[in-house]
C-alpha atoms as a PDB file:
ATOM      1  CA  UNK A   1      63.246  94.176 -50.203  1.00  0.00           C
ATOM      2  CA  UNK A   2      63.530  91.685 -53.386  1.00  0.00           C
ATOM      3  CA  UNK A   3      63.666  94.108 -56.306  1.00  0.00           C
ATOM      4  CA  UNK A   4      65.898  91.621 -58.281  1.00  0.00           C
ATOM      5  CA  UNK A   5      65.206  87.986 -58.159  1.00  0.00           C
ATOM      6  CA  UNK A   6      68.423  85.657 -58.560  1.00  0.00           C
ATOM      7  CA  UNK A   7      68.094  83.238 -61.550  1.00  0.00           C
ATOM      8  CA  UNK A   8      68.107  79.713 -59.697  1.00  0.00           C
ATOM      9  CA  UNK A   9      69.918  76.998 -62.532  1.00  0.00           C
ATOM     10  CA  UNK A  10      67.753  74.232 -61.670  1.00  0.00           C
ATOM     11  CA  UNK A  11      64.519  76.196 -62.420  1.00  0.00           C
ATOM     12  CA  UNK A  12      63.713  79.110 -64.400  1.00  0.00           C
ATOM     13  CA  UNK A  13      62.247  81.695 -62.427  1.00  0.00           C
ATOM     14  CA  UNK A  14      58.407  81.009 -62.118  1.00  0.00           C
ATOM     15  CA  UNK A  15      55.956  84.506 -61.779  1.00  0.00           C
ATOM     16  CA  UNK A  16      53.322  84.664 -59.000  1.00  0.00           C
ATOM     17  CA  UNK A  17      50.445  83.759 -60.958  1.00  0.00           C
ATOM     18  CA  UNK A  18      52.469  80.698 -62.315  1.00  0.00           C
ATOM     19  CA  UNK A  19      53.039  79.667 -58.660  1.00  0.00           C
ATOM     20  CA  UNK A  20      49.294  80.266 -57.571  1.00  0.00           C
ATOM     21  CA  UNK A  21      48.462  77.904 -60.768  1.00  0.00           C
ATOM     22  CA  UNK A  22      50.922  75.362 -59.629  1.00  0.00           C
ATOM     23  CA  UNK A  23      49.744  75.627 -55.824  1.00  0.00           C
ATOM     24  CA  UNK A  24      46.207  75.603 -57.460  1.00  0.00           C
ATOM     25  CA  UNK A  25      46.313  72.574 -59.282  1.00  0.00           C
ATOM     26  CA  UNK A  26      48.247  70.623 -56.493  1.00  0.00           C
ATOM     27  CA  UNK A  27      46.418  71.454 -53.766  1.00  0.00           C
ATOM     28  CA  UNK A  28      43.142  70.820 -56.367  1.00  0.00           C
ATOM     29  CA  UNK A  29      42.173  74.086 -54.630  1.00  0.00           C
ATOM     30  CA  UNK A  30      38.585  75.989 -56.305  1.00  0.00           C
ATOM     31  CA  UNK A  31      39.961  79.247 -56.379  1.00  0.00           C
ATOM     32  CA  UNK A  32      42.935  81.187 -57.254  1.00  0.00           C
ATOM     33  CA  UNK A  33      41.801  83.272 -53.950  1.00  0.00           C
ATOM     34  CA  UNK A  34      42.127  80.017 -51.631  1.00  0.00           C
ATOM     35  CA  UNK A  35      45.139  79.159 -53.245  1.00  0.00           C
ATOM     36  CA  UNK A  36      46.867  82.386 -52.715  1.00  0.00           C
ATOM     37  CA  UNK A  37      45.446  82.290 -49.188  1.00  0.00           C
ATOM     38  CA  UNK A  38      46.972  78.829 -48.288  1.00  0.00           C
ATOM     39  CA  UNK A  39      50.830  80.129 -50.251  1.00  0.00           C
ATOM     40  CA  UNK A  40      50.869  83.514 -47.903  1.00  0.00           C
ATOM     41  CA  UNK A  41      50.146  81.144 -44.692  1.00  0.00           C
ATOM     42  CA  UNK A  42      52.193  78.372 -45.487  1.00  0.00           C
ATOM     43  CA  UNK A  43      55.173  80.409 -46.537  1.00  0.00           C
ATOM     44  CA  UNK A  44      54.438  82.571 -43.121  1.00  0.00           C
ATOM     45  CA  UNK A  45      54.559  79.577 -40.922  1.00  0.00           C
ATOM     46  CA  UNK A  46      58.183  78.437 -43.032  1.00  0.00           C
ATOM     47  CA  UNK A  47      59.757  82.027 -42.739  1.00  0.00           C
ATOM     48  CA  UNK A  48      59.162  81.445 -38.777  1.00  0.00           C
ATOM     49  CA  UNK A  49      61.193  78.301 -39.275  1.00  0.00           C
ATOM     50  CA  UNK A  50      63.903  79.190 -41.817  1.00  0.00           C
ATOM     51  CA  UNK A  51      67.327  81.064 -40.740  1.00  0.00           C
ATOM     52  CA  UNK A  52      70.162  82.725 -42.050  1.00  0.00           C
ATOM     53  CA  UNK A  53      71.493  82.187 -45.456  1.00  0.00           C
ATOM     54  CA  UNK A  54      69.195  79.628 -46.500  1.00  0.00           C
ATOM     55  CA  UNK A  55      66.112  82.196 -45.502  1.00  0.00           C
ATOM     56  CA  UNK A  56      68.036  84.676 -47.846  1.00  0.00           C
ATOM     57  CA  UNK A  57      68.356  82.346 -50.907  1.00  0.00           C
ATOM     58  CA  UNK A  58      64.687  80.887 -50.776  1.00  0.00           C
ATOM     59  CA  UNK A  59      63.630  84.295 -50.683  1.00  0.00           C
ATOM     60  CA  UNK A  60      65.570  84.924 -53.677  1.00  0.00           C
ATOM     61  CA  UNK A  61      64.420  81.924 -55.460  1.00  0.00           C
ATOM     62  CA  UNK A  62      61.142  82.589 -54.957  1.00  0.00           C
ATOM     63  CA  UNK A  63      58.292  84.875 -56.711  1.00  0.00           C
ATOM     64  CA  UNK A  64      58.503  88.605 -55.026  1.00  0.00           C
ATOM     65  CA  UNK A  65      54.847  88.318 -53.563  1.00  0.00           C
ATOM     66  CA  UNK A  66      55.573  84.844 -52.016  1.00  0.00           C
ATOM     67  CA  UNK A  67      59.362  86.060 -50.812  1.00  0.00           C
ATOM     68  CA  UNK A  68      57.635  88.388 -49.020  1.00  0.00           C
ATOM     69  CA  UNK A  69      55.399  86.612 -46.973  1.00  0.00           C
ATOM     70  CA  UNK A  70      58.103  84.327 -46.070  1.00  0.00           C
ATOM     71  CA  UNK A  71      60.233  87.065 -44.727  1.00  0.00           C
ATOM     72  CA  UNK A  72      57.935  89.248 -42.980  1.00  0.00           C
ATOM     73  CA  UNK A  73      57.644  86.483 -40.176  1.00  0.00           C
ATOM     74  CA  UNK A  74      60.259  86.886 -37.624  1.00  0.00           C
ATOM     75  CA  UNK A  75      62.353  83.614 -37.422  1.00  0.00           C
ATOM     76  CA  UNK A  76      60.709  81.780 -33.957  1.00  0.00           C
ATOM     77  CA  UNK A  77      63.307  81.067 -31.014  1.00  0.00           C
ATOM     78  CA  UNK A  78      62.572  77.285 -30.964  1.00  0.00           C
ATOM     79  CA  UNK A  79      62.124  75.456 -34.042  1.00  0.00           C
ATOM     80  CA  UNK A  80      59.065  73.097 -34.219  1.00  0.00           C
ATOM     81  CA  UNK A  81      59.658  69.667 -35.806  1.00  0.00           C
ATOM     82  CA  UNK A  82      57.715  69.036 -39.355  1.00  0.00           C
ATOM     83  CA  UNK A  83      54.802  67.406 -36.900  1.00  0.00           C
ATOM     84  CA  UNK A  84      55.038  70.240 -34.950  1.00  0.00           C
ATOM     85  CA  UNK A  85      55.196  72.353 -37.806  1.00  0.00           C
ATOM     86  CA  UNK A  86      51.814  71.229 -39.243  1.00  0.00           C
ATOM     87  CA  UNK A  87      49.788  71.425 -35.869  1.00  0.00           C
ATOM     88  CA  UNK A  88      51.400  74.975 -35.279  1.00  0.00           C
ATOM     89  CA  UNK A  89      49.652  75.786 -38.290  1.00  0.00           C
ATOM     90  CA  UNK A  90      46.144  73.788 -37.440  1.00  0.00           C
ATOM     91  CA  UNK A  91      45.924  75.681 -34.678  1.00  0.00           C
ATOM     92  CA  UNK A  92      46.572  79.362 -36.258  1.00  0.00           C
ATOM     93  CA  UNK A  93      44.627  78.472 -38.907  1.00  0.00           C
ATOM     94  CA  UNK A  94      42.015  77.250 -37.248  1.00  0.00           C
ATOM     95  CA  UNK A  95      41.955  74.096 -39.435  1.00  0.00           C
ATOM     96  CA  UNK A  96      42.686  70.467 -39.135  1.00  0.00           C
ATOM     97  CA  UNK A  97      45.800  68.806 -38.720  1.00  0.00           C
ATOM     98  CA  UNK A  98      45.239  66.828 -41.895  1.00  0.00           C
ATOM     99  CA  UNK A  99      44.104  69.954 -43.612  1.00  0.00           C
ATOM    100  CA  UNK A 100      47.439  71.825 -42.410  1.00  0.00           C
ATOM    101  CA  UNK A 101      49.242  69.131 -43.554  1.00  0.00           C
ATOM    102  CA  UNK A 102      47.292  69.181 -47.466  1.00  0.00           C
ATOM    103  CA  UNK A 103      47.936  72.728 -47.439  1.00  0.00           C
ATOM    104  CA  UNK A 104      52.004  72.361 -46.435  1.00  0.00           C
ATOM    105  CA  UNK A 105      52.240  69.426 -49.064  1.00  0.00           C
ATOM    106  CA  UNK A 106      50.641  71.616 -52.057  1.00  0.00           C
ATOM    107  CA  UNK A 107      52.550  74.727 -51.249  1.00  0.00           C
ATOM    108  CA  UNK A 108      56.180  73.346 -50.395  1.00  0.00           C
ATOM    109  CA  UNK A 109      56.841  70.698 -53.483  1.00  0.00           C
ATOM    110  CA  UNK A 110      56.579  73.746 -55.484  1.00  0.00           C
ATOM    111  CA  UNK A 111      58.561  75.814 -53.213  1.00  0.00           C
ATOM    112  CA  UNK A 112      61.177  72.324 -53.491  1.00  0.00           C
ATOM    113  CA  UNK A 113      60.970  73.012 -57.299  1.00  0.00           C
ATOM    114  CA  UNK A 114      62.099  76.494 -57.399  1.00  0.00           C
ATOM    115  CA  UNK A 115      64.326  75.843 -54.742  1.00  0.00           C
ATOM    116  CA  UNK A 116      66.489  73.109 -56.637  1.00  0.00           C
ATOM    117  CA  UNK A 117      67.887  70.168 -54.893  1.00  0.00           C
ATOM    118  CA  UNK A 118      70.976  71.743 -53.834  1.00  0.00           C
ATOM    119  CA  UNK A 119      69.171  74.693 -51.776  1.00  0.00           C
ATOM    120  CA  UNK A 120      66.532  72.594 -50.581  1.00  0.00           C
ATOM    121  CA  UNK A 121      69.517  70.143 -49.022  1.00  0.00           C
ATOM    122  CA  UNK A 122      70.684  72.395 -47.235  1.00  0.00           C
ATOM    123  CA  UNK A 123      67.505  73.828 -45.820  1.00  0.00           C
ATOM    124  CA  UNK A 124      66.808  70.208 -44.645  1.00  0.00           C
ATOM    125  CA  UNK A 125      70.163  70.105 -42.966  1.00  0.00           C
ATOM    126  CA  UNK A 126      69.086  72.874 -40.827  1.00  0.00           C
ATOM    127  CA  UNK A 127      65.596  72.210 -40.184  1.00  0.00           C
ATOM    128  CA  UNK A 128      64.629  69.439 -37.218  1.00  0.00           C
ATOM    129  CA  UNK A 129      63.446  66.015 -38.836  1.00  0.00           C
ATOM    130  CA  UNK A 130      59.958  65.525 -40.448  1.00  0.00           C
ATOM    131  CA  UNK A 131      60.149  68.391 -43.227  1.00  0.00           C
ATOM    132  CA  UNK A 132      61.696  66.233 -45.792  1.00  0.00           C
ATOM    133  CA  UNK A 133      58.392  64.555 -46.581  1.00  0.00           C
ATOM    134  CA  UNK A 134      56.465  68.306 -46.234  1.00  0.00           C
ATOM    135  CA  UNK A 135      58.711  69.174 -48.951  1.00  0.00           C
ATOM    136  CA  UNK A 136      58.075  65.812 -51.260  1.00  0.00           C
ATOM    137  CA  UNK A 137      61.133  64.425 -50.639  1.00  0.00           C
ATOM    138  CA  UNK A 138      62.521  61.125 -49.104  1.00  0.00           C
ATOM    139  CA  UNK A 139      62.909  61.302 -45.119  1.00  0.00           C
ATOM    140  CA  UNK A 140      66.349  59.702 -44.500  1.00  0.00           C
ATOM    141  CA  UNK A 141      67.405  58.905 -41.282  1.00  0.00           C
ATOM    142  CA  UNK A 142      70.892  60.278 -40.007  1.00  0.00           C
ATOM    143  CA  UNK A 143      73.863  58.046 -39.511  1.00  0.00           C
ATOM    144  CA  UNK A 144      74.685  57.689 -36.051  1.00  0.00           C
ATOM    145  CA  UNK A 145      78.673  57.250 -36.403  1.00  0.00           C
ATOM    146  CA  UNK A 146      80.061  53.823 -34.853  1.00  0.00           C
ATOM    147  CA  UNK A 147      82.936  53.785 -32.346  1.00  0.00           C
ATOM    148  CA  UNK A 148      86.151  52.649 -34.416  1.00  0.00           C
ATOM    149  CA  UNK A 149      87.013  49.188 -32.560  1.00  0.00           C
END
């Protein structure tokens, strides 16, 4: 378990109730209830995405409550792209693509936040294409390399 969180340099550490207010006012959400709802699924559907030593440094850089929904999920064998990410969650939610993909957006650009640019590069690295813009960020495209004439 978490019992000491790692300062992260590019953001001080930010408490549970400061995330759900952050989620909460992103997501323009009624309720601190529905926005603690939509963090614990979100950050469920990323810990089945998420491996390795990235996994272990979000974790740390996040808020013990929401580090622990994101590491109770078992990393899935296949990893979904960030479409495939969002319908994954439609469907076990029971929602809306476009819904899914509101409650991703909310949750994640604060996750990107505590995270710090650094981190959250290397995440992306690992991660298919599409979660760049789940995360707020600029999608750019890989450089295929060109033969040396």
């Amino acid at each position: 378990m978490h019992d000491q969180l790692r300062a992260n340099p590019h953001q001080a550490v930010m408490t549970f109730d400061q995330m759900l207010e952050r989620v909460r006012y992103e997501g323009v959400y009624p309720t601190r209830e529905r926005a603690e709802e939509v963090i614990r699924t979100v950050l469920a559907a990323l810990g089945r995405q998420v491996t390795g030593d990235e996994r272990v440094d979000l974790a740390h850089c996040l808020p013990v409550e929401a580090a622990s929904a994101l590491t109770a999920q078992i990393p899935d064998s296949q990893q979904l792209t960030g479409w495939g990410f969002v319908k994954d969650l439609a469907a076990r939610t029971g929602s809306t693509p476009a819904t899914a993909r509101w409650n991703v957006g909310a949750v994640l650009t604060v996750v990107a936040r505590l995270a710090g640019p650094d981190l959250l590069a290397r995440i992306l690295r690992r991660l298919p294409g599409g979660y760049a813009l789940l995360f707020g960020q600029a999608e750019l495209r890989r450089q295929a390399r060109m033969p040396m004439p």
